């Protein structure tokens, strides 16, 4: 198959099964180039070609159902893209060793939460706000105290864009509800999610007015102009309205320690009150988003251990961005793209060429742009831009302008840094600095850098939210920790997350999808050649093609190559007793490969053309059935012999057992017979003794024993008793001299 998204997905899936190695697919490109769509197509393809079954299909449905939810809460319409991902996502699709999906894991990076409260004109906030208003029933809207029109909400109306021709909010809302049901969101959880979104909209409508009489001297204090909006938000969030109002208007300050500890409230001015309101809205949305991801992960998590699973990771992350005004979010996003470009360079250009030299392969180096210096400029400790920004956040009353001055001090002579004071190009405005990224020069407005990097909610707000009666809300806002430890800044968190992501990617076999945006008009069939050429150039694709053309399509260690293809050669199958390299040479010699189709390095064999590798695979596929037939025949013969031996052994055991049982029974019968004989003899002797005792004086008895009582008959003595009675009668007759003739004796009863 020629280069295609399906071919790449198929290659990653088959490589995972064939080599038992985790795979990753890095999808990159500008915003609006098609990264999210490419990610969804890959997931659908892998889902289609993998196994099936009740449990497997359930896992597939859950994995695919995560997309509508994450898009609703994490995507938005921008000037360049109607469905732009405003967060980074790395999804691991987990498989068992048979290739069946068994679970997944989603990791997210830097949600652009500032989009909740503001954005450029012509853009929208996150899709979920518009979906809720368009798709919720009248009863639900009434319970949430919402109106159908997005124009009624300040957070949505600030950019004057409410609908998108390519987006159906009502249809997408229904898909989100279905996906939540598939992923096991309870009805109570879905209700809280709707309430949280509605509460954010109500918070955005909270307005502050200056007090006629200030609450404190020297501060232009304010009060809430529309308390009904605060009450609506508090009701939906399950918190006390008075406490929430106080948290928006006052800030608690503690002094002293121990018994002398005291706390008092300082009233806020107009700007501070707006800052607290917006910080709460952003914090609510971010925590809800992270909880959604965590909940999805608990549902799609595999029950197998990490040693029993393989994975394909999909990296769908925000593209390189250059806007009219670029702030802290664009700085982090573009830093992320610099890191990914560095990985691409390391794995496809630098490391490949270094490997040829290391393996002793003749090679003419291909020059390329290495962006390592830009990455170090941003993230190097202790003198990178992020480190200096963190340092500024630690200084009390530090300003964004002071941060910019610090950058000018340390980086004025850096080749990739410019500012209003250091650059000859005066198109850079005051309060901006410019970085020369691999994709182009970007000017960043430093206003808001320090506040966005601190990324903290004031303690008063956290305390109020932690007292919510809603179980999910109390999960989002746990009890406040009184620890004095400074929280990690947003920039440092993002730097750590990026380095962790890079480590994860480097442990996998990478595949690349480079999305090219043909035009900025969001129209099909329109190719802006200069625009396309610029992307191809800065992505390093030209240099990559040069390396691929001059280099080798495949390289494998000798041991691995020999193990996989030794069955294609009679001399190496089934056992090769020589070295791994000599075995590979024997295989190549047998198949008569031209000398320009391969190179033998120090530890690896390099294959020039993919067709050569396909030939080896075809040969292997031809011989494998024959090997399998022979293995089956050998196994069946072995099995039958084992079955015969088991049957013979069973017969011998049965025969011996029967003989043993028969001998035991015979001995028992003999013993029983002897016991019976002895017992009968004993009983007979006892009976005879009792008869003798009864009749010992019968001669002197006038009646000759007629009145003598016979002893009781014992079992087995009845016959003997009859004979004794007959003898006694004969004796008595003869003794009495009655002259009874023999004929009368014949009339006596027979005892036989």
PDB file of C-alpha atoms in Angstrom, residues 253-264:
ATOM      1  CA  UNK A 253      -4.578  37.606  55.403  1.00  0.00           C
ATOM      2  CA  UNK A 254      -3.036  35.817  58.403  1.00  0.00           C
ATOM      3  CA  UNK A 255      -0.451  37.354  60.709  1.00  0.00           C
ATOM      4  CA  UNK A 256       1.479  35.965  63.646  1.00  0.00           C
ATOM      5  CA  UNK A 257       1.971  32.369  64.671  1.00  0.00           C
ATOM      6  CA  UNK A 258       0.637  30.050  67.356  1.00  0.00           C
ATOM      7  CA  UNK A 259      -1.591  31.787  69.917  1.00  0.00           C
ATOM      8  CA  UNK A 260      -0.886  35.129  68.299  1.00  0.00           C
ATOM      9  CA  UNK A 261      -2.168  33.998  64.926  1.00  0.00           C
ATOM     10  CA  UNK A 262      -4.879  36.319  63.653  1.00  0.00           C
ATOM     11  CA  UNK A 263      -6.728  36.572  60.359  1.00  0.00           C
ATOM     12  CA  UNK A 264      -8.562  39.455  58.779  1.00  0.00           C
TER      13      UNK A 264
END
